[in-house]
mmCIF file of C-alpha atoms and ligand atoms in Angstrom:
data_model
loop_
_atom_site.group_PDB
_atom_site.id
_atom_site.type_symbol
_atom_site.label_atom_id
_atom_site.label_comp_id
_atom_site.label_asym_id
_atom_site.label_seq_id
_atom_site.Cartn_x
_atom_site.Cartn_y
_atom_site.Cartn_z
ATOM 1 C CA MET A 1 -84.371 -39.161 -46.470
ATOM 2 C CA SER A 2 -83.409 -35.495 -45.911
ATOM 3 C CA ALA A 3 -79.762 -34.482 -46.202
ATOM 4 C CA VAL A 4 -77.534 -34.250 -43.147
ATOM 5 C CA GLY A 5 -77.035 -30.543 -42.469
ATOM 6 C CA VAL A 6 -73.510 -29.190 -42.025
ATOM 7 C CA LEU A 7 -73.359 -25.922 -40.115
ATOM 8 C CA VAL A 8 -70.074 -24.331 -41.190
ATOM 9 C CA MET A 9 -69.246 -21.554 -38.744
ATOM 10 C CA SER A 10 -66.795 -18.696 -39.109
ATOM 11 C CA TYR A 11 -66.029 -15.403 -37.346
ATOM 12 C CA GLY A 12 -67.846 -13.083 -39.788
ATOM 13 C CA THR A 13 -66.863 -9.648 -41.032
ATOM 14 C CA PRO A 14 -68.762 -6.456 -41.915
ATOM 15 C CA ASP A 15 -70.043 -6.192 -45.489
ATOM 16 C CA SER A 16 -69.161 -2.501 -45.794
ATOM 17 C CA LEU A 17 -67.342 0.235 -43.885
ATOM 18 C CA GLU A 18 -70.780 1.496 -42.746
ATOM 19 C CA GLY A 19 -71.351 -1.920 -41.162
ATOM 20 C CA VAL A 20 -68.233 -1.801 -38.949
ATOM 21 C CA GLU A 21 -70.024 -0.164 -35.977
ATOM 22 C CA ALA A 22 -72.808 -2.784 -35.806
ATOM 23 C CA TYR A 23 -70.212 -5.573 -36.171
ATOM 24 C CA TYR A 24 -68.002 -4.152 -33.430
ATOM 25 C CA THR A 25 -71.055 -3.671 -31.172
ATOM 26 C CA HIS A 26 -71.917 -7.356 -31.671
ATOM 27 C CA ILE A 27 -68.367 -8.440 -30.771
ATOM 28 C CA ARG A 28 -68.695 -6.277 -27.629
ATOM 29 C CA ARG A 29 -71.917 -8.104 -26.694
ATOM 30 C CA GLY A 30 -74.206 -5.184 -27.485
ATOM 31 C CA HIS A 31 -71.973 -2.397 -26.068
ATOM 32 C CA PRO A 32 -71.235 0.156 -28.820
ATOM 33 C CA PRO A 33 -67.545 1.078 -29.220
ATOM 34 C CA THR A 34 -66.378 4.596 -28.377
ATOM 35 C CA ARG A 35 -65.771 6.896 -31.335
ATOM 36 C CA GLU A 36 -62.010 6.384 -30.874
ATOM 37 C CA GLN A 37 -62.322 2.580 -30.889
ATOM 38 C CA LEU A 38 -64.546 2.707 -33.979
ATOM 39 C CA GLU A 39 -62.128 4.981 -35.824
ATOM 40 C CA ASP A 40 -59.242 2.709 -34.914
ATOM 41 C CA LEU A 41 -60.970 -0.424 -36.232
ATOM 42 C CA THR A 42 -62.274 1.350 -39.362
ATOM 43 C CA SER A 43 -58.778 2.609 -40.157
ATOM 44 C CA ARG A 44 -57.414 -0.949 -39.850
ATOM 45 C CA TYR A 45 -60.007 -2.203 -42.356
ATOM 46 C CA GLU A 46 -59.161 0.721 -44.649
ATOM 47 C CA ALA A 47 -55.470 -0.147 -44.449
ATOM 48 C CA ILE A 48 -55.931 -3.708 -45.724
ATOM 49 C CA VAL A 49 -56.442 -4.006 -49.462
ATOM 50 C CA GLY A 50 -58.392 -0.766 -49.785
ATOM 51 C CA GLY A 51 -61.248 -1.277 -47.343
ATOM 52 C CA VAL A 52 -62.687 -4.541 -48.648
ATOM 53 C CA PHE A 53 -63.522 -7.458 -46.384
ATOM 54 C CA PRO A 54 -61.710 -10.558 -47.659
ATOM 55 C CA LEU A 55 -63.004 -12.858 -44.912
ATOM 56 C CA ARG A 56 -66.545 -12.766 -46.337
ATOM 57 C CA GLU A 57 -65.532 -13.971 -49.792
ATOM 58 C CA ASN A 58 -63.074 -16.468 -48.341
ATOM 59 C CA THR A 59 -65.713 -18.006 -46.072
ATOM 60 C CA ASN A 60 -68.141 -18.214 -49.031
ATOM 61 C CA ARG A 61 -65.494 -19.991 -51.100
ATOM 62 C CA GLN A 62 -64.625 -22.354 -48.237
ATOM 63 C CA VAL A 63 -68.259 -23.365 -47.761
ATOM 64 C CA GLU A 64 -68.718 -23.945 -51.518
ATOM 65 C CA ALA A 65 -65.497 -25.991 -51.736
ATOM 66 C CA LEU A 66 -66.467 -28.054 -48.687
ATOM 67 C CA GLN A 67 -69.855 -28.823 -50.281
ATOM 68 C CA ARG A 68 -68.096 -30.064 -53.431
ATOM 69 C CA THR A 69 -65.682 -32.159 -51.353
ATOM 70 C CA LEU A 70 -68.509 -33.747 -49.348
ATOM 71 C CA ASP A 71 -70.453 -34.470 -52.580
ATOM 72 C CA GLU A 72 -67.408 -36.272 -53.993
ATOM 73 C CA LEU A 73 -66.812 -38.187 -50.776
ATOM 74 C CA ALA A 74 -70.356 -39.231 -49.897
ATOM 75 C CA GLY A 75 -72.397 -38.651 -53.069
ATOM 76 C CA GLU A 76 -74.520 -35.649 -53.988
ATOM 77 C CA GLY A 77 -77.444 -34.949 -51.686
ATOM 78 C CA ARG A 78 -76.039 -36.724 -48.620
ATOM 79 C CA TYR A 79 -74.721 -33.549 -46.937
ATOM 80 C CA ARG A 80 -75.919 -29.963 -47.289
ATOM 81 C CA CYS A 81 -73.755 -27.091 -46.021
ATOM 82 C CA TYR A 82 -75.150 -23.970 -44.337
ATOM 83 C CA GLN A 83 -73.127 -20.964 -43.282
ATOM 84 C CA GLY A 84 -73.403 -19.527 -39.758
ATOM 85 C CA LEU A 85 -71.300 -16.547 -38.664
ATOM 86 C CA LYS A 86 -70.455 -15.501 -35.113
ATOM 87 C CA HIS A 87 -70.643 -11.726 -35.484
ATOM 88 C CA ALA A 88 -72.323 -10.979 -38.837
ATOM 89 C CA ALA A 89 -75.219 -12.172 -41.011
ATOM 90 C CA PRO A 90 -75.974 -14.924 -41.784
ATOM 91 C CA PHE A 91 -75.617 -15.511 -38.022
ATOM 92 C CA ILE A 92 -75.220 -18.998 -36.521
ATOM 93 C CA GLU A 93 -78.927 -18.933 -35.625
ATOM 94 C CA ASP A 94 -79.838 -18.027 -39.244
ATOM 95 C CA GLY A 95 -77.890 -21.053 -40.501
ATOM 96 C CA VAL A 96 -79.725 -23.413 -38.130
ATOM 97 C CA ALA A 97 -83.097 -21.842 -39.013
ATOM 98 C CA ALA A 98 -82.328 -22.347 -42.729
ATOM 99 C CA MET A 99 -81.625 -26.032 -42.062
ATOM 100 C CA ALA A 100 -84.914 -26.377 -40.178
ATOM 101 C CA ALA A 101 -86.789 -24.679 -43.045
ATOM 102 C CA ASP A 102 -85.311 -27.277 -45.426
ATOM 103 C CA GLY A 103 -86.537 -30.110 -43.198
ATOM 104 C CA VAL A 104 -83.084 -31.110 -41.895
ATOM 105 C CA LYS A 105 -83.420 -33.468 -38.902
ATOM 106 C CA ALA A 106 -79.750 -34.239 -38.159
ATOM 107 C CA ALA A 107 -76.707 -32.006 -38.543
ATOM 108 C CA VAL A 108 -73.026 -31.525 -37.741
ATOM 109 C CA ALA A 109 -71.563 -28.256 -36.468
ATOM 110 C CA ILE A 110 -67.951 -27.370 -37.306
ATOM 111 C CA VAL A 111 -65.932 -24.139 -36.958
ATOM 112 C CA LEU A 112 -63.360 -22.832 -39.436
ATOM 113 C CA THR A 113 -60.581 -22.783 -36.832
ATOM 114 C CA PRO A 114 -58.779 -26.014 -35.857
ATOM 115 C CA GLN A 115 -58.222 -25.666 -32.072
ATOM 116 C CA PHE A 116 -60.788 -25.672 -29.264
ATOM 117 C CA SER A 117 -61.206 -23.048 -26.580
ATOM 118 C CA ALA A 118 -64.284 -22.731 -24.373
ATOM 119 C CA MET A 119 -64.090 -18.994 -25.142
ATOM 120 C CA SER A 120 -63.976 -19.311 -28.925
ATOM 121 C CA VAL A 121 -65.213 -22.585 -30.470
ATOM 122 C CA GLY A 122 -67.172 -23.363 -27.282
ATOM 123 C CA GLY A 123 -69.153 -20.158 -27.820
ATOM 124 C CA TYR A 124 -70.005 -21.007 -31.437
ATOM 125 C CA LEU A 125 -71.115 -24.535 -30.486
ATOM 126 C CA LYS A 126 -73.273 -23.354 -27.585
ATOM 127 C CA ARG A 127 -75.237 -21.009 -29.851
ATOM 128 C CA ALA A 128 -75.606 -23.710 -32.515
ATOM 129 C CA ARG A 129 -76.746 -26.277 -29.920
ATOM 130 C CA GLU A 130 -79.347 -23.958 -28.372
ATOM 131 C CA GLU A 131 -80.830 -23.066 -31.756
ATOM 132 C CA ALA A 132 -80.804 -26.689 -32.939
ATOM 133 C CA GLU A 133 -82.682 -27.731 -29.775
ATOM 134 C CA ARG A 134 -85.305 -25.060 -30.481
ATOM 135 C CA HIS A 135 -85.892 -26.579 -33.935
ATOM 136 C CA GLY A 136 -85.683 -30.228 -32.812
ATOM 137 C CA ILE A 137 -82.524 -30.882 -34.897
ATOM 138 C CA LEU A 138 -80.137 -33.579 -33.636
ATOM 139 C CA LEU A 139 -76.693 -31.932 -33.658
ATOM 140 C CA ALA A 140 -73.243 -33.571 -33.596
ATOM 141 C CA GLU A 141 -70.490 -31.134 -32.583
ATOM 142 C CA VAL A 142 -66.869 -31.035 -33.784
ATOM 143 C CA GLU A 143 -64.710 -29.450 -31.090
ATOM 144 C CA SER A 144 -61.319 -29.558 -32.843
ATOM 145 C CA TYR A 145 -59.377 -31.119 -35.695
ATOM 146 C CA HIS A 146 -56.011 -29.586 -34.895
ATOM 147 C CA LEU A 147 -53.963 -32.750 -35.610
ATOM 148 C CA HIS A 148 -55.832 -34.049 -38.666
ATOM 149 C CA PRO A 149 -53.117 -35.474 -40.969
ATOM 150 C CA GLU A 150 -54.371 -33.561 -44.030
ATOM 151 C CA LEU A 151 -54.444 -30.285 -42.087
ATOM 152 C CA ILE A 152 -50.867 -30.875 -40.941
ATOM 153 C CA SER A 153 -49.811 -31.841 -44.459
ATOM 154 C CA ALA A 154 -51.373 -28.680 -45.945
ATOM 155 C CA LEU A 155 -49.602 -26.521 -43.357
ATOM 156 C CA GLU A 156 -46.312 -28.378 -43.761
ATOM 157 C CA LYS A 157 -46.372 -27.460 -47.467
ATOM 158 C CA ARG A 158 -47.077 -23.836 -46.620
ATOM 159 C CA VAL A 159 -44.199 -23.696 -44.148
ATOM 160 C CA LYS A 160 -41.820 -25.168 -46.743
ATOM 161 C CA GLY A 161 -43.105 -22.664 -49.341
ATOM 162 C CA GLY A 162 -42.816 -19.831 -46.813
ATOM 163 C CA LEU A 163 -39.169 -20.661 -46.091
ATOM 164 C CA GLU A 164 -38.505 -20.367 -49.829
ATOM 165 C CA LYS A 165 -39.839 -16.802 -49.691
ATOM 166 C CA LEU A 166 -37.001 -15.954 -47.288
ATOM 167 C CA GLY A 167 -34.538 -16.722 -50.082
ATOM 168 C CA ALA A 168 -30.904 -16.530 -48.973
ATOM 169 C CA ASP A 169 -32.050 -15.596 -45.427
ATOM 170 C CA ARG A 170 -33.695 -18.973 -44.839
ATOM 171 C CA ASP A 171 -30.538 -20.446 -43.268
ATOM 172 C CA GLY A 172 -30.869 -19.804 -39.536
ATOM 173 C CA ALA A 173 -34.481 -18.606 -39.941
ATOM 174 C CA LEU A 174 -36.966 -19.216 -37.145
ATOM 175 C CA VAL A 175 -40.556 -20.381 -37.715
ATOM 176 C CA LEU A 176 -42.899 -18.438 -35.448
ATOM 177 C CA PHE A 177 -46.269 -20.165 -35.025
ATOM 178 C CA SER A 178 -49.001 -17.825 -33.807
ATOM 179 C CA ALA A 179 -52.656 -17.657 -32.828
ATOM 180 C CA HIS A 180 -55.186 -15.167 -31.506
ATOM 181 C CA SER A 181 -54.577 -14.429 -27.836
ATOM 182 C CA LEU A 182 -57.351 -14.908 -25.277
ATOM 183 C CA PRO A 183 -57.808 -13.560 -21.746
ATOM 184 C CA ALA A 184 -55.182 -15.245 -19.546
ATOM 185 C CA ARG A 185 -57.834 -16.596 -17.154
ATOM 186 C CA ILE A 186 -58.444 -19.480 -19.603
ATOM 187 C CA VAL A 187 -55.297 -21.071 -18.144
ATOM 188 C CA GLU A 188 -56.955 -21.400 -14.714
ATOM 189 C CA MET A 189 -59.958 -22.946 -16.484
ATOM 190 C CA ASN A 190 -57.650 -25.727 -17.815
ATOM 191 C CA ASP A 191 -58.666 -24.749 -21.322
ATOM 192 C CA PRO A 192 -57.070 -26.977 -24.014
ATOM 193 C CA TYR A 193 -56.429 -24.025 -26.403
ATOM 194 C CA PRO A 194 -52.737 -23.322 -25.598
ATOM 195 C CA GLU A 195 -51.828 -27.030 -25.597
ATOM 196 C CA GLN A 196 -53.686 -27.793 -28.844
ATOM 197 C CA LEU A 197 -51.923 -24.882 -30.543
ATOM 198 C CA LEU A 198 -48.566 -26.226 -29.396
ATOM 199 C CA GLU A 199 -49.524 -29.709 -30.646
ATOM 200 C CA THR A 200 -50.422 -28.333 -34.090
ATOM 201 C CA SER A 201 -47.180 -26.326 -34.205
ATOM 202 C CA ARG A 202 -45.023 -29.283 -33.123
ATOM 203 C CA ALA A 203 -46.621 -31.619 -35.669
ATOM 204 C CA ILE A 204 -46.039 -29.156 -38.531
ATOM 205 C CA ALA A 205 -42.443 -28.483 -37.447
ATOM 206 C CA GLU A 206 -41.706 -32.220 -37.317
ATOM 207 C CA ALA A 207 -43.334 -32.836 -40.705
ATOM 208 C CA ALA A 208 -41.465 -29.943 -42.328
ATOM 209 C CA GLY A 209 -38.150 -30.843 -40.658
ATOM 210 C CA VAL A 210 -37.967 -27.483 -38.882
ATOM 211 C CA ASP A 211 -35.720 -27.394 -35.792
ATOM 212 C CA ARG A 212 -35.866 -23.686 -34.930
ATOM 213 C CA TRP A 213 -39.414 -22.742 -33.977
ATOM 214 C CA GLN A 214 -41.370 -20.952 -31.270
ATOM 215 C CA PHE A 215 -44.983 -20.194 -30.513
ATOM 216 C CA THR A 216 -46.300 -16.688 -29.817
ATOM 217 C CA TRP A 217 -49.641 -14.933 -29.390
ATOM 218 C CA GLN A 218 -51.078 -12.133 -31.519
ATOM 219 C CA SER A 219 -54.039 -9.730 -31.807
ATOM 220 C CA ALA A 220 -54.760 -9.457 -28.037
ATOM 221 C CA GLY A 221 -57.700 -7.216 -27.124
ATOM 222 C CA GLN A 222 -57.465 -4.022 -25.056
ATOM 223 C CA THR A 223 -59.778 -4.916 -22.194
ATOM 224 C CA GLY A 224 -57.789 -3.906 -19.132
ATOM 225 C CA GLN A 225 -57.389 -7.557 -18.093
ATOM 226 C CA PRO A 226 -54.311 -9.705 -18.826
ATOM 227 C CA TRP A 227 -54.236 -11.627 -22.128
ATOM 228 C CA LEU A 228 -52.044 -14.591 -22.992
ATOM 229 C CA GLY A 229 -48.522 -13.557 -23.982
ATOM 230 C CA PRO A 230 -45.924 -12.957 -25.164
ATOM 231 C CA ASP A 231 -47.372 -10.916 -28.003
ATOM 232 C CA ILE A 232 -45.695 -11.247 -31.393
ATOM 233 C CA LEU A 233 -44.343 -7.686 -31.273
ATOM 234 C CA ASP A 234 -42.513 -8.430 -27.988
ATOM 235 C CA THR A 235 -41.344 -11.801 -29.310
ATOM 236 C CA LEU A 236 -39.783 -10.089 -32.332
ATOM 237 C CA GLU A 237 -37.858 -7.795 -29.985
ATOM 238 C CA SER A 238 -36.528 -10.762 -27.972
ATOM 239 C CA LEU A 239 -35.562 -12.553 -31.175
ATOM 240 C CA SER A 240 -33.762 -9.491 -32.457
ATOM 241 C CA ARG A 241 -31.797 -9.243 -29.186
ATOM 242 C CA GLU A 242 -30.799 -12.906 -29.643
ATOM 243 C CA GLY A 243 -29.543 -12.128 -33.158
ATOM 244 C CA THR A 244 -32.334 -13.710 -35.262
ATOM 245 C CA LYS A 245 -32.331 -12.170 -38.730
ATOM 246 C CA ALA A 246 -35.182 -14.027 -40.496
ATOM 247 C CA VAL A 247 -38.620 -15.151 -39.301
ATOM 248 C CA LEU A 248 -41.430 -17.051 -41.010
ATOM 249 C CA VAL A 249 -44.785 -16.437 -39.282
ATOM 250 C CA ALA A 250 -47.268 -19.315 -39.418
ATOM 251 C CA PRO A 251 -50.631 -18.244 -37.950
ATOM 252 C CA VAL A 252 -51.978 -21.750 -37.284
ATOM 253 C CA GLY A 253 -55.069 -20.682 -35.338
ATOM 254 C CA PHE A 254 -56.463 -18.945 -38.454
ATOM 255 C CA VAL A 255 -57.422 -20.466 -41.791
ATOM 256 C CA SER A 256 -58.240 -17.436 -43.976
ATOM 257 C CA ASP A 257 -56.854 -14.177 -45.210
ATOM 258 C CA HIS A 258 -58.540 -11.581 -42.963
ATOM 259 C CA LEU A 259 -57.902 -8.532 -40.792
ATOM 260 C CA GLU A 260 -55.883 -10.297 -38.063
ATOM 261 C CA VAL A 261 -53.497 -11.669 -40.682
ATOM 262 C CA LEU A 262 -53.457 -8.872 -43.271
ATOM 263 C CA TYR A 263 -53.174 -6.057 -40.722
ATOM 264 C CA ASP A 264 -51.687 -7.481 -37.508
ATOM 265 C CA LEU A 265 -49.061 -9.599 -39.284
ATOM 266 C CA ASP A 266 -48.555 -8.201 -42.790
ATOM 267 C CA LEU A 267 -48.538 -4.527 -41.782
ATOM 268 C CA GLU A 268 -47.898 -4.221 -38.032
ATOM 269 C CA ALA A 269 -45.556 -7.160 -37.333
ATOM 270 C CA LYS A 270 -43.728 -6.717 -40.646
ATOM 271 C CA LYS A 271 -43.088 -3.030 -39.851
ATOM 272 C CA ARG A 272 -41.739 -3.850 -36.361
ATOM 273 C CA ALA A 273 -39.568 -6.609 -37.829
ATOM 274 C CA ALA A 274 -38.120 -4.210 -40.413
ATOM 275 C CA GLU A 275 -37.297 -1.694 -37.662
ATOM 276 C CA LEU A 276 -35.470 -4.500 -35.834
ATOM 277 C CA GLY A 277 -33.586 -5.600 -38.951
ATOM 278 C CA ILE A 278 -35.513 -8.885 -39.242
ATOM 279 C CA HIS A 279 -36.651 -10.250 -42.614
ATOM 280 C CA LEU A 280 -40.219 -11.410 -41.901
ATOM 281 C CA GLU A 281 -42.422 -13.442 -44.220
ATOM 282 C CA ARG A 282 -45.741 -15.195 -43.616
ATOM 283 C CA ILE A 283 -47.055 -18.546 -44.839
ATOM 284 C CA ASP A 284 -49.959 -18.457 -47.317
ATOM 285 C CA MET A 285 -53.279 -19.009 -45.577
ATOM 286 C CA LEU A 286 -55.270 -22.188 -46.214
ATOM 287 C CA ASN A 287 -58.462 -20.541 -47.521
ATOM 288 C CA ASP A 288 -60.120 -23.249 -49.714
ATOM 289 C CA ASP A 289 -57.023 -25.484 -49.993
ATOM 290 C CA GLY A 290 -57.938 -29.015 -51.132
ATOM 291 C CA GLU A 291 -56.208 -30.840 -48.269
ATOM 292 C CA TYR A 292 -57.856 -28.534 -45.731
ATOM 293 C CA MET A 293 -61.253 -29.249 -47.325
ATOM 294 C CA ASN A 294 -60.504 -33.008 -47.142
ATOM 295 C CA ALA A 295 -59.620 -32.651 -43.451
ATOM 296 C CA LEU A 296 -62.911 -30.869 -42.777
ATOM 297 C CA ALA A 297 -64.975 -33.339 -44.834
ATOM 298 C CA ASP A 298 -63.357 -36.373 -43.193
ATOM 299 C CA THR A 299 -63.925 -34.889 -39.715
ATOM 300 C CA ILE A 300 -67.582 -34.192 -40.556
ATOM 301 C CA VAL A 301 -68.235 -37.703 -41.903
ATOM 302 C CA LYS A 302 -66.607 -39.263 -38.812
ATOM 303 C CA ALA A 303 -68.688 -37.035 -36.503
ATOM 304 C CA VAL A 304 -71.872 -38.339 -38.170
ATOM 305 C CA ASP A 305 -70.760 -41.972 -37.966
HETATM 306 O O1 FEC B 1 -61.416 -9.976 -41.055
HETATM 307 C C1 FEC B 1 -62.311 -9.718 -40.230
HETATM 308 O O2 FEC B 1 -63.174 -8.868 -40.447
HETATM 309 C C2 FEC B 1 -62.432 -10.418 -38.918
HETATM 310 C C3 FEC B 1 -61.117 -10.911 -38.424
HETATM 311 C C4 FEC B 1 -61.180 -11.607 -37.065
HETATM 312 C C5 FEC B 1 -60.991 -12.941 -36.850
HETATM 313 C C6 FEC B 1 -60.997 -13.154 -35.432
HETATM 314 C C7 FEC B 1 -60.792 -14.386 -34.844
HETATM 315 C C8 FEC B 1 -60.717 -14.627 -33.512
HETATM 316 N N1 FEC B 1 -61.019 -13.719 -32.517
HETATM 317 C C9 FEC B 1 -60.838 -14.333 -31.316
HETATM 318 C C10 FEC B 1 -61.040 -13.765 -30.069
HETATM 319 C C11 FEC B 1 -61.423 -12.462 -29.853
HETATM 320 C C12 FEC B 1 -61.705 -11.889 -28.558
HETATM 321 C C13 FEC B 1 -62.031 -10.560 -28.739
HETATM 322 C C14 FEC B 1 -61.939 -10.296 -30.149
HETATM 323 C C15 FEC B 1 -62.177 -9.064 -30.746
HETATM 324 C C16 FEC B 1 -62.081 -8.810 -32.100
HETATM 325 C C17 FEC B 1 -62.293 -7.510 -32.729
HETATM 326 C C18 FEC B 1 -62.124 -7.678 -34.101
HETATM 327 C C19 FEC B 1 -61.816 -9.081 -34.316
HETATM 328 N N2 FEC B 1 -61.801 -9.725 -33.099
HETATM 329 FE FE1 FEC B 1 -61.469 -11.719 -32.807
HETATM 330 N N3 FEC B 1 -61.198 -11.961 -34.799
HETATM 331 C C20 FEC B 1 -61.334 -10.987 -35.777
HETATM 332 C C21 FEC B 1 -61.583 -9.637 -35.554
HETATM 333 N N4 FEC B 1 -61.573 -11.454 -30.802
HETATM 334 C C22 FEC B 1 -62.224 -6.630 -35.196
HETATM 335 C C23 FEC B 1 -62.652 -6.220 -31.986
HETATM 336 C C24 FEC B 1 -61.571 -5.205 -32.012
HETATM 337 C C25 FEC B 1 -60.243 -5.717 -31.561
HETATM 338 O O3 FEC B 1 -60.131 -6.178 -30.407
HETATM 339 O O4 FEC B 1 -59.349 -5.714 -32.412
HETATM 340 C C26 FEC B 1 -62.414 -9.556 -27.661
HETATM 341 C C27 FEC B 1 -63.933 -9.529 -27.557
HETATM 342 C C28 FEC B 1 -64.393 -8.796 -26.371
HETATM 343 O O5 FEC B 1 -64.128 -7.569 -26.295
HETATM 344 O O6 FEC B 1 -65.033 -9.442 -25.550
HETATM 345 C C29 FEC B 1 -61.674 -12.656 -27.230
HETATM 346 C C30 FEC B 1 -60.377 -15.702 -31.544
HETATM 347 C C31 FEC B 1 -60.307 -15.882 -32.893
HETATM 348 C C32 FEC B 1 -59.821 -17.159 -33.652
HETATM 349 C C33 FEC B 1 -60.890 -18.187 -33.692
HETATM 350 C C34 FEC B 1 -62.016 -17.830 -34.619
HETATM 351 O O7 FEC B 1 -61.795 -17.575 -35.823
HETATM 352 O O8 FEC B 1 -63.155 -17.803 -34.116
HETATM 353 C C35 FEC B 1 -60.034 -16.720 -30.467
HETATM 354 C C36 FEC B 1 -60.824 -14.004 -37.885
#
């Protein structure tokens, strides 16, 4: 019997600074960025850890760790993981084609982000589904796992560890959960994304015994249309006006160290916080954390059953 394929999908990142233009063009659905937009994005990549692309290595490590976890859970050979990226090679379609070439007949698709939105996870799953149909692969789809107990437990530990980083400032500190903004029209579409993010945040706060917390958006695009707000930079200003002196950011819509965390939070938000007299720290990202891998593996096995 052939293995059950596991299509592990993630956002993708360029593999070099020369690759940023093609990557950005893909994100913009084939429309190349202007020179100004390209320079802006390139400079953000250059600003984080010297122009390397941590998301690529982190996704590789996550997929390897998930394979090991599935082997331990279900026995070697039962599941075989394939990587499929949204905006870089190996693309989602490449991952499905690799499964087909290996003779995989049944597979599960899962995305390395816990909450569902038709505009994010929905897009990954649609591409996976269409390619699987082309190859005659039966595909089970995981839409979300945002309340999985092991995910919440892993994040609870990170919030507790993050509060320690605030040292003497932790008394009276506020935990600021965050996620990537999306165009505000998703609200009219009754999209579950905002509610699922609040559910994840609430569950972590309860588990960690945190009373003072809020949710905010980050990393909104510049498209001329309204995006979900408030943005973290505005939230920091409101908090400063209310007298908050210490903030722990917990980006619960992301699972890896990458540009939106290392630039938007660690450089941009931290700078704004410092200007406002706020001590800002961030929780460690999950990356290939054991409990996160267990949450993924358990979700995958249940999707197959
Ligand atoms: O480290 C890296 O190289 C990649 C970091 C990265 C992650 C990520 C995750 C999400 N995005 C989501 C939504 C959008 C929408 C647009 C959009 C645009 C960008 C651009 C870059 C970028 N995103 Fe991203 N996102 C990452 C990086 N994202 C770079 C382009 C320049 C910019 O706007 O800064 C707007 C697209 C459009 O114009 O139509 C919408 C969502 C997530 C979280 C879920 C997931 O991981 O898939 C939602 C990581």
